[in-house]
Amino acid sequence: MNDERRTPYYIYNSKILQRTLCAINAARDERQHVHYAIKANANPLVLEHIRQAGLGVDCVSGGEVQRAIEVGFDPAKIVFAGIGKADWEIRLALKAGIGCFNVESMPELEVINELALEAGVVARVALRINPNVDAHTHAKITTGLNENKFGLAMEDMQPAIRRASELRGVEYVGLHFHIGSQITEFEPFRLLAERINELQDELEQAGITTTRTINVGGGLGIDYEHPDDCPVPDFESYFRTFREALQLRPHQEMHCELGRAVVAQCGCLISRVLYVKEGHQKKFVICDAGMTDLVRPAMYGSYHQCDNLTAQQDQRTTDTYDVVGPICESSDVFLKGYQMPTTRRGDLLAFRSAGAYGEIMASQYNCRSLPASYME
Ligand SMILES: *Cc1c(COP(=O)(O)O)cnc(C)c1O
């Protein structure tokens, strides 16, 4: 660990990222395509590895489309979701010639049609359908249940496809789904595949046979409890679940949008201990990273393992601490009652599994600088 760098900062491990990307490409077959969900981490150092591995990108804003193009992703491999696409974002994506818009409402379909006609192009669109499948995950990151702001209800699928086929500015290419995030069982994915099979049967019975792509979204989780033992998610089981359960028609391809599973384990947030405060009931490790650098614990109650890198170099007893940041918010707590080596001012800490939804969610609250980043 480089002691000269100003903390806090993110450090990405290229070996782990590379191993993860190889595992993805080994586990998928030629009809299974991956669009990396760039919202998980848009650091150019990270994106370069992902681009070289041949993945496409899943974007949820015009800024993300722009970033993906800037770092050299093939526009044809970009898909663009999001319930509130502004006109400028749609225009930007049309101009770039992205692969597909994942459309989330009827009014959006009409607007994309108008803007495409204006630009003299035809926009490929997939319809995001809400499959009402329970992802068994955190309430703030489940998206596939009926009462949700995302996507179209299943009963609106056929009218939407019919409407799309009437419009000259859009071409219907397929269906899109996304049931949630940090899903660590394969059962919800199997249920999603079965739901898609039912919807496909309904479409065929109604004489609609123009569906070419089935995009199953993202959501595969990672093991936050065991970053050393399980650095690479079980992509084998993930892709096999869909190969076995999803009835792709001969002319169809499956797409997916993995985010967290691609980048979470390759990143650590490095922080220095400022003070160890001995309270009356407990001890606090106060470090220079806070919720402005890694918001997941404060926002979702998430767990990130914390390693004391300095203590790894000598023998120390252990103690129990609350590990907290310096921000003026009582939710700025990384860990409570956490057992770790006896910690001192100046020690370097590593918050593990922080590559996804870490750096990208950093803020300047309290007029703080954004964390730096390095790839090793
Ligand atoms: C967030 C998101 C993803 C990626 O989710 P992960 O849990 O990081 O895999 C994929 N698709 C859509 C539409 C999303 O909003």
Short mmCIF file of C-alpha atoms and ligand atoms in Angstrom, two decimals:
data_model
loop_
_atom_site.label_atom_id
_atom_site.label_comp_id
_atom_site.label_asym_id
_atom_site.label_seq_id
_atom_site.Cartn_x
_atom_site.Cartn_y
_atom_site.Cartn_z
CA MET A 1 0.00 0.00 0.00
CA ASN A 2 1.31 3.40 -1.03
CA ASP A 3 1.58 5.61 2.07
CA GLU A 4 2.26 8.84 0.20
CA ARG A 5 -1.15 9.17 -1.37
CA ARG A 6 -3.62 11.60 0.05
CA THR A 7 -6.55 9.78 1.61
CA PRO A 8 -9.33 8.95 1.13
CA TYR A 9 -9.05 7.37 -2.29
CA TYR A 10 -10.35 4.43 -4.30
CA ILE A 11 -8.02 1.72 -5.44
CA TYR A 12 -9.02 -0.77 -8.13
CA ASN A 13 -7.34 -4.14 -8.52
CA SER A 14 -6.90 -4.94 -12.21
CA LYS A 15 -6.27 -8.65 -11.55
CA ILE A 16 -9.63 -9.12 -9.83
CA LEU A 17 -11.44 -7.08 -12.48
CA GLN A 18 -9.74 -9.08 -15.22
CA ARG A 19 -10.59 -12.40 -13.55
CA THR A 20 -14.22 -11.27 -13.24
CA LEU A 21 -14.44 -10.29 -16.90
CA CYS A 22 -12.87 -13.58 -18.00
CA ALA A 23 -15.36 -15.48 -15.84
CA ILE A 24 -18.26 -13.61 -17.48
CA ASN A 25 -17.04 -14.36 -20.99
CA ALA A 26 -16.41 -18.00 -20.12
CA ALA A 27 -19.86 -18.46 -18.59
CA ARG A 28 -22.03 -16.85 -21.27
CA ASP A 29 -22.80 -18.47 -24.61
CA GLU A 30 -22.83 -16.70 -27.97
CA ARG A 31 -26.53 -15.84 -27.67
CA GLN A 32 -26.06 -14.19 -24.26
CA HIS A 33 -24.82 -10.58 -24.46
CA VAL A 34 -23.71 -8.40 -21.56
CA HIS A 35 -24.22 -4.64 -21.30
CA TYR A 36 -22.29 -3.43 -18.28
CA ALA A 37 -24.49 -1.11 -16.15
CA ILE A 38 -22.21 1.91 -16.13
CA LYS A 39 -24.06 3.52 -13.24
CA ALA A 40 -22.21 1.11 -10.91
CA ASN A 41 -18.84 2.66 -11.75
CA ALA A 42 -17.96 5.00 -14.61
CA ASN A 43 -14.26 5.46 -13.80
CA PRO A 44 -12.36 5.49 -17.13
CA LEU A 45 -9.63 3.23 -15.65
CA VAL A 46 -12.27 0.61 -14.92
CA LEU A 47 -14.21 1.14 -18.15
CA GLU A 48 -11.10 0.51 -20.26
CA HIS A 49 -10.86 -3.10 -19.00
CA ILE A 50 -14.57 -3.63 -19.55
CA ARG A 51 -14.43 -2.26 -23.08
CA GLN A 52 -11.47 -4.45 -23.93
CA ALA A 53 -13.36 -7.50 -22.68
CA GLY A 54 -15.97 -6.77 -25.37
CA LEU A 55 -18.93 -5.90 -23.17
CA GLY A 56 -21.54 -3.34 -24.18
CA VAL A 57 -22.98 -0.69 -21.86
CA ASP A 58 -26.30 -0.09 -20.16
CA CYS A 59 -26.90 3.62 -19.54
CA VAL A 60 -29.55 5.45 -17.53
CA SER A 61 -28.72 9.04 -18.47
CA GLY A 62 -27.39 11.17 -21.31
CA GLY A 63 -24.23 11.76 -19.31
CA GLU A 64 -23.63 8.03 -19.14
CA VAL A 65 -24.20 7.64 -22.89
CA GLN A 66 -21.65 10.40 -23.42
CA ARG A 67 -19.11 8.82 -21.07
CA ALA A 68 -19.50 5.42 -22.74
CA ILE A 69 -18.87 6.94 -26.16
CA GLU A 70 -15.94 9.04 -24.93
CA VAL A 71 -14.12 5.98 -23.65
CA GLY A 72 -14.68 4.20 -26.95
CA PHE A 73 -17.54 1.76 -26.52
CA ASP A 74 -19.29 0.75 -29.74
CA PRO A 75 -22.55 2.80 -29.82
CA ALA A 76 -24.35 -0.22 -31.28
CA LYS A 77 -23.70 -2.02 -27.99
CA ILE A 78 -25.23 0.76 -25.87
CA VAL A 79 -28.72 0.41 -24.41
CA PHE A 80 -30.42 3.34 -22.71
CA ALA A 81 -32.99 2.89 -19.93
CA GLY A 82 -34.53 5.32 -17.43
CA ILE A 83 -38.03 6.57 -16.71
CA GLY A 84 -37.28 10.23 -17.23
CA LYS A 85 -35.24 10.66 -20.39
CA ALA A 86 -35.05 14.36 -21.24
CA ASP A 87 -35.32 15.50 -24.87
CA TRP A 88 -31.63 16.40 -25.04
CA GLU A 89 -30.69 12.96 -23.74
CA ILE A 90 -32.83 11.25 -26.36
CA ARG A 91 -31.40 13.47 -29.11
CA LEU A 92 -27.86 12.75 -27.96
CA ALA A 93 -28.49 9.00 -28.01
CA LEU A 94 -30.16 9.17 -31.44
CA LYS A 95 -27.22 11.12 -32.82
CA ALA A 96 -24.78 8.58 -31.40
CA GLY A 97 -26.76 5.74 -33.00
CA ILE A 98 -27.12 3.65 -29.85
CA GLY A 99 -28.29 0.05 -30.08
CA CYS A 100 -31.59 0.38 -28.28
CA PHE A 101 -33.77 2.56 -26.07
CA ASN A 102 -35.38 0.71 -23.19
CA VAL A 103 -38.71 2.52 -23.09
CA GLU A 104 -40.49 2.80 -19.76
CA SER A 105 -43.80 4.55 -20.57
CA MET A 106 -46.23 5.30 -23.42
CA PRO A 107 -45.54 9.05 -23.45
CA GLU A 108 -41.81 8.32 -23.71
CA LEU A 109 -42.46 6.11 -26.75
CA GLU A 110 -44.29 8.98 -28.46
CA VAL A 111 -41.51 11.47 -27.68
CA ILE A 112 -38.76 9.16 -28.94
CA ASN A 113 -40.79 8.71 -32.15
CA GLU A 114 -41.14 12.47 -32.64
CA LEU A 115 -37.48 13.19 -31.97
CA ALA A 116 -36.35 10.34 -34.23
CA LEU A 117 -38.53 11.60 -37.09
CA GLU A 118 -37.11 15.08 -36.53
CA ALA A 119 -33.57 13.65 -36.73
CA GLY A 120 -34.45 11.54 -39.77
CA VAL A 121 -33.59 8.23 -38.07
CA VAL A 122 -35.44 5.21 -36.77
CA ALA A 123 -34.94 4.46 -33.06
CA ARG A 124 -34.76 0.82 -32.03
CA VAL A 125 -36.85 0.37 -28.89
CA ALA A 126 -37.36 -2.36 -26.34
CA LEU A 127 -40.23 -2.08 -23.91
CA ARG A 128 -39.48 -2.35 -20.23
CA ILE A 129 -42.11 -4.56 -18.68
CA ASN A 130 -42.69 -4.85 -14.96
CA PRO A 131 -42.81 -8.63 -14.43
CA ASN A 132 -44.04 -8.52 -10.80
CA VAL A 133 -41.29 -10.88 -9.64
CA ASP A 134 -40.04 -10.51 -6.08
CA ALA A 135 -36.26 -10.23 -6.01
CA HIS A 136 -36.06 -10.86 -2.24
CA THR A 137 -33.70 -7.95 -1.81
CA HIS A 138 -33.57 -4.58 -0.06
CA ALA A 139 -36.79 -2.51 -0.39
CA LYS A 140 -34.84 0.42 -1.82
CA ILE A 141 -33.34 -1.67 -4.61
CA THR A 142 -36.24 -3.92 -5.62
CA THR A 143 -37.77 -2.76 -8.86
CA GLY A 144 -39.77 -5.63 -10.33
CA LEU A 145 -42.92 -5.53 -8.20
CA ASN A 146 -46.24 -4.21 -9.53
CA GLU A 147 -46.40 -0.91 -7.65
CA ASN A 148 -43.27 0.67 -9.01
CA LYS A 149 -42.30 3.74 -10.93
CA PHE A 150 -40.33 1.69 -13.46
CA GLY A 151 -41.58 0.19 -16.71
CA LEU A 152 -44.95 -0.75 -18.18
CA ALA A 153 -47.44 -3.09 -16.55
CA MET A 154 -47.75 -6.50 -18.22
CA GLU A 155 -51.31 -5.75 -19.42
CA ASP A 156 -49.98 -2.70 -21.29
CA MET A 157 -47.38 -4.73 -23.20
CA GLN A 158 -49.47 -5.60 -26.26
CA PRO A 159 -51.00 -2.14 -26.76
CA ALA A 160 -47.49 -0.67 -26.47
CA ILE A 161 -46.04 -3.04 -29.07
CA ARG A 162 -48.98 -2.31 -31.40
CA ARG A 163 -48.48 1.42 -30.95
CA ALA A 164 -44.73 1.10 -31.58
CA SER A 165 -45.37 -0.72 -34.84
CA GLU A 166 -47.64 2.12 -36.03
CA LEU A 167 -44.98 4.75 -35.42
CA ARG A 168 -42.52 5.39 -38.26
CA GLY A 169 -39.78 6.79 -36.02
CA VAL A 170 -39.38 3.69 -33.90
CA GLU A 171 -38.77 0.01 -34.48
CA TYR A 172 -39.84 -2.49 -31.83
CA VAL A 173 -37.01 -4.95 -31.20
CA GLY A 174 -37.70 -6.60 -27.90
CA LEU A 175 -38.58 -6.75 -24.24
CA HIS A 176 -36.65 -5.48 -21.25
CA PHE A 177 -36.89 -6.40 -17.57
CA HIS A 178 -35.00 -5.58 -14.38
CA ILE A 179 -36.13 -6.99 -11.05
CA GLY A 180 -33.73 -5.46 -8.54
CA SER A 181 -30.20 -5.46 -7.26
CA GLN A 182 -27.88 -7.49 -4.99
CA ILE A 183 -29.85 -10.67 -5.72
CA THR A 184 -27.87 -13.55 -4.25
CA GLU A 185 -30.17 -16.48 -5.06
CA PHE A 186 -30.89 -17.79 -8.55
CA GLU A 187 -34.56 -18.49 -7.87
CA PRO A 188 -35.75 -14.92 -8.64
CA PHE A 189 -33.95 -15.12 -12.01
CA ARG A 190 -35.61 -18.47 -12.75
CA LEU A 191 -39.01 -16.96 -11.86
CA LEU A 192 -38.26 -14.03 -14.15
CA ALA A 193 -37.39 -16.40 -17.00
CA GLU A 194 -40.64 -18.29 -16.48
CA ARG A 195 -42.62 -15.06 -16.46
CA ILE A 196 -40.95 -14.02 -19.72
CA ASN A 197 -41.89 -17.41 -21.24
CA GLU A 198 -45.55 -16.76 -20.36
CA LEU A 199 -45.42 -13.28 -21.85
CA GLN A 200 -43.82 -14.64 -25.02
CA ASP A 201 -46.58 -17.25 -25.33
CA GLU A 202 -49.19 -14.50 -24.98
CA LEU A 203 -47.51 -12.44 -27.69
CA GLU A 204 -47.33 -15.34 -30.09
CA GLN A 205 -50.98 -16.19 -29.48
CA ALA A 206 -51.77 -12.58 -30.37
CA GLY A 207 -49.76 -12.93 -33.59
CA ILE A 208 -46.86 -10.74 -32.46
CA THR A 209 -43.61 -12.37 -33.58
CA THR A 210 -41.30 -9.38 -33.91
CA THR A 211 -39.50 -9.79 -30.57
CA ARG A 212 -35.78 -10.25 -31.27
CA THR A 213 -34.13 -9.39 -27.97
CA ILE A 214 -34.94 -10.46 -24.44
CA ASN A 215 -33.11 -8.23 -21.99
CA VAL A 216 -33.27 -9.68 -18.48
CA GLY A 217 -31.63 -6.68 -16.79
CA GLY A 218 -29.06 -6.84 -14.03
CA GLY A 219 -29.11 -7.53 -10.34
CA LEU A 220 -26.69 -10.38 -9.71
CA GLY A 221 -25.30 -9.86 -6.20
CA ILE A 222 -21.86 -10.28 -4.69
CA ASP A 223 -20.55 -11.65 -1.39
CA TYR A 224 -19.91 -8.60 0.81
CA GLU A 225 -19.19 -10.89 3.77
CA HIS A 226 -16.34 -12.79 2.10
CA PRO A 227 -14.46 -10.56 -0.35
CA ASP A 228 -11.28 -12.68 -0.09
CA ASP A 229 -12.89 -16.11 -0.40
CA CYS A 230 -15.46 -15.12 -3.05
CA PRO A 231 -13.95 -12.37 -5.20
CA VAL A 232 -15.75 -13.52 -8.36
CA PRO A 233 -19.55 -14.02 -8.47
CA ASP A 234 -21.06 -17.27 -9.73
CA PHE A 235 -21.63 -16.23 -13.34
CA GLU A 236 -21.71 -19.89 -14.36
CA SER A 237 -24.96 -20.48 -12.42
CA TYR A 238 -26.37 -17.12 -13.49
CA PHE A 239 -26.08 -17.74 -17.22
CA ARG A 240 -27.00 -21.42 -16.82
CA THR A 241 -30.21 -20.44 -15.01
CA PHE A 242 -31.31 -18.48 -18.08
CA ARG A 243 -30.05 -21.08 -20.56
CA GLU A 244 -32.19 -23.66 -18.81
CA ALA A 245 -35.27 -21.63 -17.89
CA LEU A 246 -35.61 -19.00 -20.62
CA GLN A 247 -37.21 -20.30 -23.81
CA LEU A 248 -35.47 -18.20 -26.42
CA ARG A 249 -37.02 -18.56 -29.86
CA PRO A 250 -34.56 -19.46 -32.64
CA HIS A 251 -34.24 -15.89 -33.93
CA GLN A 252 -33.86 -14.36 -30.46
CA GLU A 253 -30.86 -13.28 -28.37
CA MET A 254 -30.65 -12.76 -24.64
CA HIS A 255 -29.16 -9.56 -23.23
CA CYS A 256 -28.35 -8.73 -19.62
CA GLU A 257 -27.12 -5.71 -17.71
CA LEU A 258 -24.74 -6.72 -14.94
CA GLY A 259 -23.41 -3.81 -12.90
CA ARG A 260 -22.43 -4.55 -9.32
CA ALA A 261 -21.30 -8.10 -10.09
CA VAL A 262 -18.71 -6.81 -12.58
CA VAL A 263 -16.99 -4.15 -10.47
CA ALA A 264 -17.84 -4.42 -6.75
CA GLN A 265 -15.05 -6.72 -5.61
CA CYS A 266 -12.22 -5.05 -7.51
CA GLY A 267 -12.51 -1.78 -5.56
CA CYS A 268 -11.51 -0.65 -2.07
CA LEU A 269 -11.92 2.70 -0.40
CA ILE A 270 -8.69 3.55 1.43
CA SER A 271 -8.91 5.84 4.45
CA ARG A 272 -6.66 6.99 7.26
CA VAL A 273 -7.60 6.90 10.94
CA LEU A 274 -7.73 10.43 12.34
CA TYR A 275 -8.64 9.68 15.93
CA VAL A 276 -9.54 6.81 18.20
CA LYS A 277 -12.02 8.17 20.70
CA GLU A 278 -12.59 6.20 23.86
CA GLY A 279 -16.16 6.82 24.94
CA HIS A 280 -17.72 5.50 28.13
CA GLN A 281 -19.69 2.69 26.50
CA LYS A 282 -17.77 2.21 23.29
CA LYS A 283 -14.76 3.19 21.26
CA PHE A 284 -14.90 5.04 17.99
CA VAL A 285 -12.53 4.82 15.09
CA ILE A 286 -12.91 8.17 13.32
CA CYS A 287 -11.50 8.00 9.82
CA ASP A 288 -11.06 10.56 7.06
CA ALA A 289 -13.48 8.81 4.67
CA GLY A 290 -17.16 9.40 5.19
CA MET A 291 -20.57 8.93 3.65
CA THR A 292 -19.54 11.47 1.03
CA ASP A 293 -17.00 8.94 -0.29
CA LEU A 294 -19.03 5.75 0.23
CA VAL A 295 -22.71 6.33 0.92
CA ARG A 296 -23.97 2.74 0.87
CA PRO A 297 -23.82 2.10 4.64
CA ALA A 298 -25.68 5.36 5.40
CA MET A 299 -28.15 4.97 2.54
CA TYR A 300 -28.92 1.24 2.52
CA GLY A 301 -27.44 0.04 5.81
CA SER A 302 -24.91 -1.93 3.76
CA TYR A 303 -21.97 -3.80 5.17
CA HIS A 304 -18.41 -3.29 3.93
CA GLN A 305 -15.65 -5.30 5.53
CA CYS A 306 -12.96 -3.04 6.99
CA ASP A 307 -9.33 -4.21 7.04
CA ASN A 308 -6.69 -2.36 9.03
CA LEU A 309 -3.81 -2.49 6.54
CA THR A 310 -1.26 -1.05 8.96
CA ALA A 311 -2.12 -3.58 11.65
CA GLN A 312 -1.62 -6.43 9.16
CA GLN A 313 2.09 -5.64 9.29
CA ASP A 314 2.50 -6.20 13.05
CA GLN A 315 1.04 -8.23 15.88
CA ARG A 316 -1.85 -6.54 17.65
CA THR A 317 -4.65 -7.58 19.96
CA THR A 318 -8.23 -6.95 18.84
CA ASP A 319 -10.82 -4.50 20.10
CA THR A 320 -14.41 -3.54 19.29
CA TYR A 321 -15.23 -0.24 17.61
CA ASP A 322 -17.81 1.83 15.85
CA VAL A 323 -16.08 2.91 12.65
CA VAL A 324 -17.35 6.35 11.65
CA GLY A 325 -16.65 9.17 9.22
CA PRO A 326 -16.15 12.89 9.83
CA ILE A 327 -19.37 14.15 8.22
CA CYS A 328 -21.86 16.10 10.32
CA GLU A 329 -24.64 13.49 10.05
CA SER A 330 -25.34 10.81 12.61
CA SER A 331 -25.88 8.33 9.76
CA ASP A 332 -22.20 8.71 8.81
CA VAL A 333 -21.32 5.32 10.30
CA PHE A 334 -19.56 2.51 8.42
CA LEU A 335 -19.67 -0.22 11.08
CA LYS A 336 -21.07 -0.66 14.57
CA GLY A 337 -19.60 -2.94 17.25
CA TYR A 338 -16.96 -4.12 14.79
CA GLN A 339 -14.12 -6.31 15.96
CA MET A 340 -10.77 -5.45 14.44
CA PRO A 341 -7.11 -5.18 15.41
CA THR A 342 -6.41 -2.49 18.01
CA THR A 343 -6.43 0.63 15.91
CA ARG A 344 -4.36 3.80 16.22
CA ARG A 345 -4.23 7.24 14.75
CA GLY A 346 -2.53 7.13 11.35
CA ASP A 347 -3.48 3.54 10.48
CA LEU A 348 -4.66 2.89 6.92
CA LEU A 349 -8.05 1.20 6.53
CA ALA A 350 -9.49 -0.54 3.48
CA PHE A 351 -13.27 -0.70 3.05
CA ARG A 352 -13.71 -3.73 0.86
CA SER A 353 -16.11 -4.56 -2.00
CA ALA A 354 -16.51 -0.85 -2.73
CA GLY A 355 -16.07 -0.91 -6.51
CA ALA A 356 -19.80 -0.67 -7.26
CA TYR A 357 -21.97 2.30 -6.26
CA GLY A 358 -18.99 3.74 -4.35
CA GLU A 359 -16.91 6.31 -6.15
CA ILE A 360 -19.71 7.14 -8.57
CA MET A 361 -22.05 8.12 -5.71
CA ALA A 362 -19.47 10.35 -3.98
CA SER A 363 -20.63 13.87 -3.19
CA GLN A 364 -19.09 17.16 -2.13
CA TYR A 365 -21.34 17.60 0.89
CA ASN A 366 -19.54 19.60 3.62
CA CYS A 367 -17.43 21.11 0.78
CA ARG A 368 -15.31 17.99 0.65
CA SER A 369 -13.15 17.01 -2.32
CA LEU A 370 -14.16 13.99 -4.33
CA PRO A 371 -11.94 10.97 -3.63
CA ALA A 372 -9.07 10.25 -6.02
CA SER A 373 -8.72 6.87 -7.74
CA TYR A 374 -5.94 4.53 -8.84
CA MET A 375 -5.69 1.22 -10.67
CA GLU A 376 -3.08 -1.31 -9.62
C1 LIG B 1 -29.16 -0.51 -11.92
C2 LIG B 1 -29.58 -1.24 -13.13
C3 LIG B 1 -28.85 -2.34 -13.57
C4 LIG B 1 -27.65 -2.90 -12.84
O1 LIG B 1 -27.98 -3.40 -11.59
P1 LIG B 1 -26.89 -4.24 -10.76
O2 LIG B 1 -27.63 -4.65 -9.55
O3 LIG B 1 -25.76 -3.32 -10.46
O4 LIG B 1 -26.48 -5.41 -11.60
C5 LIG B 1 -29.26 -2.94 -14.74
N1 LIG B 1 -30.33 -2.51 -15.44
C6 LIG B 1 -31.04 -1.43 -15.05
C7 LIG B 1 -32.19 -1.00 -15.86
C8 LIG B 1 -30.71 -0.76 -13.89
O5 LIG B 1 -31.43 0.29 -13.50
#
